[in-house]
Short mmCIF file of C-alpha atoms and ligand atoms in Angstrom, two decimals:
data_model
loop_
_atom_site.label_atom_id
_atom_site.label_comp_id
_atom_site.label_asym_id
_atom_site.label_seq_id
_atom_site.Cartn_x
_atom_site.Cartn_y
_atom_site.Cartn_z
CA MET A 1 -14.43 17.38 -21.45
CA LYS A 2 -11.20 15.36 -21.34
CA THR A 3 -11.78 12.38 -19.19
CA SER A 4 -8.88 10.12 -20.13
CA LEU A 5 -5.81 9.83 -21.98
CA LYS A 6 -3.67 6.92 -23.38
CA ILE A 7 -0.08 6.21 -22.64
CA GLY A 8 0.74 3.36 -25.09
CA ASN A 9 -1.98 0.90 -24.41
CA LEU A 10 -2.68 2.18 -20.94
CA THR A 11 -5.80 4.21 -20.44
CA VAL A 12 -5.27 6.89 -17.66
CA SER A 13 -8.49 7.81 -16.41
CA PRO A 14 -9.03 10.59 -15.21
CA PRO A 15 -6.24 12.20 -17.11
CA VAL A 16 -4.79 13.51 -13.83
CA LEU A 17 -1.46 12.13 -12.66
CA SER A 18 0.17 12.46 -9.30
CA ALA A 19 3.74 13.76 -9.59
CA PRO A 20 6.81 11.91 -8.50
CA MET A 21 8.23 13.54 -5.43
CA ALA A 22 11.45 12.34 -4.02
CA GLY A 23 11.04 12.10 -0.12
CA TYR A 24 7.18 11.97 -0.42
CA THR A 25 5.60 9.59 -2.98
CA ASN A 26 6.64 6.61 -1.16
CA TYR A 27 4.73 3.36 -0.85
CA ALA A 28 2.40 4.67 2.23
CA TYR A 29 1.56 7.95 0.35
CA ARG A 30 0.78 6.14 -2.79
CA GLU A 31 -1.61 3.54 -0.71
CA LEU A 32 -3.34 6.64 0.87
CA LEU A 33 -3.86 8.18 -2.65
CA ARG A 34 -5.32 4.96 -3.98
CA ARG A 35 -7.74 4.79 -1.01
CA LEU A 36 -8.95 8.40 -1.62
CA GLY A 37 -9.24 7.86 -5.29
CA GLY A 38 -9.29 10.24 -8.37
CA VAL A 39 -5.78 9.70 -9.48
CA GLY A 40 -5.38 8.27 -13.01
CA LEU A 41 -1.67 7.36 -12.63
CA ILE A 42 0.47 7.44 -9.53
CA ALA A 43 4.22 7.86 -9.69
CA THR A 44 7.02 6.45 -7.50
CA GLU A 45 9.72 8.62 -6.25
CA MET A 46 12.67 8.79 -8.73
CA VAL A 47 14.84 5.83 -8.52
CA SER A 48 18.63 6.04 -9.21
CA ALA A 49 19.50 3.55 -12.08
CA ARG A 50 23.24 3.79 -10.89
CA ALA A 51 22.33 2.75 -7.39
CA PHE A 52 20.23 -0.17 -8.67
CA VAL A 53 22.95 -1.39 -10.85
CA TYR A 54 25.65 -1.06 -8.09
CA MET A 55 23.64 -2.67 -5.41
CA GLY A 56 22.65 -5.60 -7.71
CA ALA A 57 26.32 -6.11 -8.67
CA ARG A 58 27.27 -6.31 -5.01
CA GLY A 59 24.38 -8.33 -3.86
CA LEU A 60 22.94 -5.42 -1.74
CA GLY A 61 19.35 -5.80 -2.73
CA GLU A 62 17.53 -3.08 -4.30
CA PRO A 63 17.02 0.70 -3.67
CA GLU A 64 14.56 1.41 -0.89
CA ARG A 65 12.42 3.34 -3.32
CA LEU A 66 11.51 0.07 -5.12
CA TRP A 67 9.99 -1.33 -1.87
CA GLY A 68 6.57 -2.72 -2.56
CA VAL A 69 6.67 -1.88 -6.10
CA GLN A 70 6.46 -5.43 -7.36
CA ASP A 71 3.09 -6.26 -5.50
CA GLU A 72 1.28 -2.87 -5.38
CA PRO A 73 -1.76 -2.19 -7.24
CA ARG A 74 -1.70 -0.90 -10.86
CA PRO A 75 -1.33 1.41 -12.77
CA LEU A 76 1.91 2.60 -11.40
CA ALA A 77 4.68 4.76 -13.09
CA VAL A 78 8.22 4.14 -11.99
CA GLN A 79 10.49 7.10 -12.35
CA ILE A 80 14.22 6.58 -12.94
CA TRP A 81 17.24 8.80 -13.46
CA ASP A 82 20.77 8.57 -14.85
CA ASN A 83 22.70 9.68 -17.73
CA CYS A 84 24.19 6.40 -18.91
CA PRO A 85 22.23 4.35 -21.39
CA GLU A 86 23.36 0.89 -20.28
CA THR A 87 22.63 1.60 -16.65
CA LEU A 88 18.96 3.02 -17.45
CA GLU A 89 18.50 0.17 -19.90
CA GLU A 90 19.26 -2.29 -17.25
CA LEU A 91 16.81 -0.97 -14.58
CA ALA A 92 14.12 -0.11 -17.11
CA GLY A 93 14.22 -3.68 -18.57
CA LYS A 94 13.97 -5.11 -15.16
CA LEU A 95 11.07 -2.76 -14.10
CA ALA A 96 9.20 -3.77 -17.28
CA ARG A 97 9.76 -7.53 -17.12
CA ASP A 98 10.11 -8.42 -13.32
CA PHE A 99 8.38 -5.64 -11.66
CA LYS A 100 5.66 -5.18 -14.38
CA ALA A 101 5.56 -1.49 -13.97
CA SER A 102 2.79 0.02 -15.98
CA VAL A 103 5.07 2.91 -17.24
CA VAL A 104 8.68 3.70 -16.97
CA ASP A 105 9.25 7.30 -16.61
CA LEU A 106 12.62 9.08 -17.34
CA ASN A 107 13.49 12.12 -15.23
CA PHE A 108 14.93 15.11 -17.25
CA GLY A 109 13.66 17.78 -15.00
CA CYS A 110 15.24 17.50 -11.52
CA PRO A 111 17.43 20.60 -10.87
CA ALA A 112 18.77 19.43 -7.42
CA PRO A 113 22.52 19.86 -7.44
CA ALA A 114 23.13 16.28 -6.41
CA ILE A 115 21.41 15.10 -9.68
CA ALA A 116 21.89 17.97 -12.19
CA LYS A 117 25.42 19.28 -11.28
CA ARG A 118 27.24 16.35 -9.53
CA SER A 119 25.60 13.54 -11.50
CA ALA A 120 25.01 15.49 -14.78
CA SER A 121 21.55 13.87 -15.00
CA GLY A 122 17.98 15.23 -14.60
CA SER A 123 17.64 18.76 -15.98
CA TYR A 124 21.26 18.87 -16.91
CA LEU A 125 20.47 16.71 -19.95
CA LEU A 126 17.94 19.38 -21.26
CA ARG A 127 20.90 21.05 -22.79
CA ASP A 128 21.32 18.06 -25.11
CA PRO A 129 18.01 17.01 -26.78
CA GLU A 130 19.85 14.61 -28.90
CA LYS A 131 21.19 12.86 -25.99
CA VAL A 132 17.82 12.87 -24.42
CA GLY A 133 16.44 11.14 -27.49
CA LYS A 134 19.15 8.44 -27.33
CA LEU A 135 18.39 7.61 -23.72
CA VAL A 136 14.74 7.52 -24.36
CA GLY A 137 15.36 5.24 -27.40
CA ARG A 138 17.50 2.86 -25.35
CA VAL A 139 14.81 2.67 -22.66
CA VAL A 140 11.94 2.17 -25.18
CA LYS A 141 13.72 -0.75 -26.52
CA ALA A 142 14.56 -2.21 -23.10
CA CYS A 143 11.03 -1.87 -21.88
CA TYR A 144 8.93 -2.58 -25.00
CA PRO A 145 5.94 -3.17 -24.86
CA THR A 146 5.69 -1.23 -21.46
CA PRO A 147 5.54 2.41 -22.42
CA THR A 148 8.48 4.83 -21.75
CA THR A 149 7.51 8.47 -20.86
CA ALA A 150 9.66 11.45 -19.83
CA LYS A 151 9.32 14.36 -17.55
CA ILE A 152 10.99 17.66 -18.45
CA ARG A 153 11.13 21.36 -17.59
CA LEU A 154 10.85 24.18 -20.06
CA GLY A 155 14.51 24.34 -20.51
CA LEU A 156 17.66 25.25 -18.36
CA THR A 157 17.03 29.03 -18.16
CA ALA A 158 14.71 31.63 -19.53
CA ASP A 159 17.11 32.28 -22.33
CA ALA A 160 17.41 28.60 -23.28
CA ILE A 161 13.83 27.38 -23.42
CA ASN A 162 13.95 24.38 -25.69
CA ALA A 163 11.12 22.10 -24.47
CA ARG A 164 9.98 21.65 -28.12
CA ASP A 165 13.23 20.48 -29.22
CA VAL A 166 13.30 18.04 -26.32
CA ALA A 167 9.84 17.04 -27.03
CA GLN A 168 10.54 16.20 -30.55
CA ALA A 169 13.43 14.10 -29.53
CA VAL A 170 11.37 12.11 -26.98
CA GLU A 171 8.61 11.59 -29.43
CA GLY A 172 11.05 10.58 -32.25
CA ALA A 173 12.82 8.02 -29.97
CA GLY A 174 9.39 6.16 -29.19
CA GLY A 175 8.37 7.91 -25.97
CA ALA A 176 4.74 7.42 -25.21
CA ALA A 177 3.94 10.58 -23.35
CA LEU A 178 5.69 13.84 -22.20
CA THR A 179 5.13 15.71 -18.96
CA VAL A 180 6.13 19.33 -18.97
CA HIS A 181 6.64 21.20 -15.69
CA GLY A 182 6.23 24.88 -16.65
CA ARG A 183 9.44 26.31 -15.20
CA THR A 184 13.10 26.40 -16.02
CA ALA A 185 15.72 24.49 -14.09
CA ARG A 186 17.18 27.70 -13.04
CA GLN A 187 13.96 28.66 -11.44
CA MET A 188 13.93 25.67 -9.21
CA TYR A 189 10.42 26.29 -7.55
CA ALA A 190 10.39 30.13 -7.81
CA GLY A 191 7.95 32.27 -9.73
CA ASP A 192 5.00 30.78 -11.43
CA ALA A 193 4.76 27.74 -13.86
CA ASP A 194 4.30 29.12 -17.28
CA TRP A 195 1.33 27.37 -18.90
CA ASP A 196 1.69 29.24 -22.16
CA GLU A 197 5.05 27.83 -22.68
CA ILE A 198 3.77 24.25 -21.84
CA ALA A 199 1.02 24.95 -24.46
CA LYS A 200 3.57 25.60 -27.15
CA VAL A 201 4.93 22.18 -26.77
CA LYS A 202 1.68 20.77 -28.13
CA THR A 203 2.31 22.28 -31.63
CA THR A 204 5.39 19.94 -31.89
CA LEU A 205 4.01 16.66 -30.78
CA ARG A 206 2.55 14.52 -33.50
CA SER A 207 0.50 11.95 -31.61
CA ILE A 208 1.86 11.37 -28.03
CA PRO A 209 -0.11 13.05 -25.02
CA LEU A 210 1.11 16.24 -23.40
CA ILE A 211 0.70 16.39 -19.70
CA GLY A 212 0.99 19.94 -18.06
CA ASN A 213 2.39 20.36 -14.58
CA GLY A 214 2.96 23.16 -12.15
CA ASP A 215 1.09 25.14 -9.56
CA ILE A 216 -2.43 23.60 -9.71
CA LYS A 217 -3.89 23.95 -6.19
CA THR A 218 -7.62 23.55 -6.59
CA ALA A 219 -10.09 21.28 -8.39
CA GLU A 220 -11.27 24.45 -10.27
CA GLN A 221 -7.82 25.35 -11.34
CA ALA A 222 -7.30 21.69 -12.50
CA VAL A 223 -10.35 21.70 -14.77
CA GLU A 224 -9.63 25.08 -16.10
CA ARG A 225 -6.07 23.99 -17.06
CA LEU A 226 -7.55 21.02 -18.86
CA GLU A 227 -10.04 23.15 -20.64
CA ARG A 228 -8.04 26.16 -21.49
CA TYR A 229 -4.71 24.66 -22.51
CA PRO A 230 -4.10 22.15 -25.29
CA VAL A 231 -2.83 19.63 -22.82
CA ASP A 232 -4.09 16.05 -22.87
CA GLY A 233 -3.62 15.61 -19.15
CA ILE A 234 -2.27 17.36 -15.97
CA MET A 235 -0.02 16.32 -13.16
CA ILE A 236 -0.29 17.37 -9.71
CA GLY A 237 2.49 17.40 -6.92
CA ARG A 238 2.52 19.60 -3.95
CA ALA A 239 -1.13 20.29 -3.62
CA GLY A 240 -1.67 16.59 -3.36
CA LEU A 241 0.48 16.60 -0.17
CA ASP A 242 -1.45 19.39 1.35
CA ARG A 243 -4.97 18.10 0.29
CA PRO A 244 -4.67 14.38 -0.75
CA TRP A 245 -8.43 14.29 -1.44
CA LEU A 246 -7.93 17.00 -4.07
CA PHE A 247 -7.82 14.30 -6.90
CA ARG A 248 -11.22 12.95 -5.95
CA GLU A 249 -12.60 16.32 -5.97
CA ILE A 250 -11.23 16.93 -9.64
CA GLU A 251 -12.72 13.76 -10.66
CA ARG A 252 -16.10 14.73 -9.50
CA LEU A 253 -15.74 17.95 -11.16
CA LEU A 254 -14.54 16.45 -14.37
CA HIS A 255 -17.70 14.16 -14.48
CA GLY A 256 -19.89 17.04 -13.72
CA GLU A 257 -21.01 15.79 -10.26
CA THR A 258 -21.68 18.23 -7.50
CA PRO A 259 -18.40 19.03 -5.51
CA GLU A 260 -18.11 17.38 -2.20
CA PRO A 261 -17.71 19.92 0.71
CA GLU A 262 -13.99 20.19 1.78
CA PRO A 263 -13.42 17.75 4.61
CA THR A 264 -13.92 19.20 7.94
CA LEU A 265 -10.87 19.90 10.06
CA LEU A 266 -11.88 16.89 12.16
CA GLU A 267 -12.00 14.66 9.02
CA GLN A 268 -8.67 16.23 8.01
CA ARG A 269 -7.12 15.09 11.27
CA GLU A 270 -8.63 11.60 10.98
CA LEU A 271 -6.91 11.39 7.50
CA LEU A 272 -3.62 12.63 8.83
CA LEU A 273 -3.74 9.90 11.58
CA ASP A 274 -4.75 7.23 8.84
CA HIS A 275 -1.72 8.31 6.81
CA PHE A 276 0.45 8.08 9.99
CA GLN A 277 -0.50 4.47 10.47
CA LEU A 278 0.33 3.64 6.90
CA VAL A 279 3.65 5.19 7.19
CA LEU A 280 4.24 3.46 10.48
CA LYS A 281 3.36 0.14 8.93
CA ARG A 282 5.67 0.71 6.00
CA PHE A 283 8.78 2.36 7.79
CA GLY A 284 8.40 1.39 11.51
CA SER A 285 8.38 3.66 14.40
CA GLU A 286 11.63 5.70 14.24
CA LEU A 287 11.78 6.53 10.59
CA GLY A 288 8.03 6.72 10.29
CA VAL A 289 7.76 9.47 12.84
CA THR A 290 10.53 11.50 11.28
CA LEU A 291 9.04 11.09 7.68
CA MET A 292 5.44 11.77 9.00
CA ARG A 293 6.72 15.19 10.50
CA ARG A 294 6.98 16.52 7.02
CA PHE A 295 3.62 15.31 5.80
CA ALA A 296 1.97 16.69 8.82
CA VAL A 297 3.51 20.11 8.02
CA CYS A 298 1.72 19.79 4.65
CA TYR A 299 -1.67 19.00 6.13
CA SER A 300 -1.37 22.06 8.23
CA LYS A 301 -0.78 24.58 5.58
CA GLY A 302 -3.21 27.34 5.43
CA ARG A 303 -5.12 25.93 8.19
CA PRO A 304 -5.96 28.11 11.18
CA GLY A 305 -3.42 27.61 13.87
CA GLY A 306 -1.00 25.88 11.40
CA ARG A 307 2.14 27.78 12.46
CA ASN A 308 1.71 26.72 15.99
CA PHE A 309 1.10 23.15 14.86
CA ARG A 310 4.13 23.12 12.71
CA ASN A 311 6.45 24.22 15.35
CA LYS A 312 5.44 21.55 17.58
CA ILE A 313 5.21 18.62 15.23
CA SER A 314 8.52 19.32 13.68
CA ARG A 315 10.14 18.64 16.92
CA VAL A 316 8.52 15.33 17.96
CA SER A 317 10.50 12.28 18.20
CA SER A 318 8.21 9.40 19.20
CA GLU A 319 4.92 7.92 18.14
CA GLN A 320 3.06 9.03 21.27
CA GLU A 321 4.54 12.66 21.09
CA PHE A 322 3.30 12.89 17.43
CA LEU A 323 -0.22 11.67 18.49
CA ASN A 324 -0.22 14.04 21.49
CA VAL A 325 0.54 17.00 19.27
CA VAL A 326 -2.01 15.97 16.69
CA SER A 327 -4.65 15.56 19.14
CA SER A 328 -3.96 18.87 21.15
CA GLU A 329 -2.92 21.08 18.25
CA PHE A 330 -4.31 20.06 14.96
CA ILE A 331 -6.19 23.00 14.38
CA VAL A 332 -9.66 21.78 15.27
CA LYS A 333 -11.83 24.62 16.17
CA PRO A 334 -13.75 24.32 19.43
CA THR A 335 -17.07 23.76 17.64
CA GLU A 336 -15.78 20.77 15.70
CA ASN A 337 -14.40 18.98 18.85
C1 FMN B 1 9.73 17.73 -2.57
C2 FMN B 1 9.69 17.44 -4.13
C3 FMN B 1 10.27 16.45 -4.61
C4 FMN B 1 10.17 16.27 -5.99
N1 FMN B 1 10.86 15.25 -6.61
C5 FMN B 1 10.70 14.84 -7.88
C6 FMN B 1 11.18 13.72 -8.55
O1 FMN B 1 11.62 12.71 -7.76
N2 FMN B 1 10.99 13.57 -9.87
C7 FMN B 1 10.46 14.54 -10.56
O2 FMN B 1 10.38 14.39 -11.80
N3 FMN B 1 10.02 15.53 -10.11
C8 FMN B 1 10.06 15.82 -8.77
N4 FMN B 1 9.53 16.99 -8.14
C9 FMN B 1 8.93 17.96 -9.18
C10 FMN B 1 7.39 17.56 -9.12
O3 FMN B 1 7.13 16.39 -9.71
C11 FMN B 1 6.64 18.65 -9.91
O4 FMN B 1 7.16 18.76 -11.25
C12 FMN B 1 6.72 20.05 -9.31
O5 FMN B 1 6.51 19.97 -7.91
C13 FMN B 1 5.65 21.09 -9.80
O6 FMN B 1 4.31 20.53 -9.67
P1 FMN B 1 3.45 21.10 -8.42
O7 FMN B 1 3.36 22.64 -8.58
O8 FMN B 1 2.10 20.56 -8.78
O9 FMN B 1 4.01 20.73 -7.22
C14 FMN B 1 9.59 17.26 -6.82
C15 FMN B 1 9.04 18.30 -6.23
C16 FMN B 1 9.10 18.52 -4.86
C17 FMN B 1 8.40 19.73 -4.25
#
């Protein structure tokens, strides 16, 4: 059984990574994940290298998404995006030297129009493996010895799957690991992640680890992906928002320990409230409540009474209202009260 992987000199154990997710994997969520355990490597939200350079040049401080990064526990991967070598190089160098990031990850997968269309970055760059290689090479140099990794999709469209070419470019330029989300950019999040296509990428890589990503929802699925596919690790995004204790479950299963029972709905509610406190501490009351509404929606997915809870929690506008809705509506069956 695969129980760890190496990214440069960094040992990632278990070989289970939490995915970067803009709007979600903020400082508070990362703190929650660390408390719960089971994540081998935690990633930030993607950070705009252009915004970092722009703000720095005008004395405007740093992008919000870098808040806390300097001091938080390690290991930590900081994901960055742009299409300009100088800009990426500047941020990557700072992240390695001043922020002491464990890993600098380059985003070549984001299909959102603001990134891919309007900024010709993220998944837009998949059309040009050579350019990807150049960007990776510059960042590798700028952060050495801190490892540089890349996160990609299968390609732009089903007719243009070129993850193997991109993988070769990333490894050839000195990238230390590659994560492949098994969808094309055109798919956005529709359809299923194609793990057979992810597996094909392994045939091109010479020595760096391949991390498979897409649609893992349970601990059993996680272990199955690791066993059945030639990947060195897996990365999980959305299921970690719905069930943040999932990583711990996977770790137990990987070590052959008896699985813990799923937290009761009451325990899940306690966790949601703990998460709320972390978010309030980090973001303050107003922004904290707004942000936490979307996390609360995730916690309620697939739970009894979830729809009713979601309707109500999406409308709250104060801390007290949030707490009221959670205590009256968070899906606790009468027997558990
Ligand atoms: C709300 C949201 C935000 C995301 N933001 C990022 C991001 O900042 N960088 C990135 O590389 N991928 C981002 N992704 C993609 C995820 O990292 C991951 O590749 C995708 O969700 C598939 O994995 P999953 O099925 O385990 O969620 C985002 C996905 C979602 C749902």
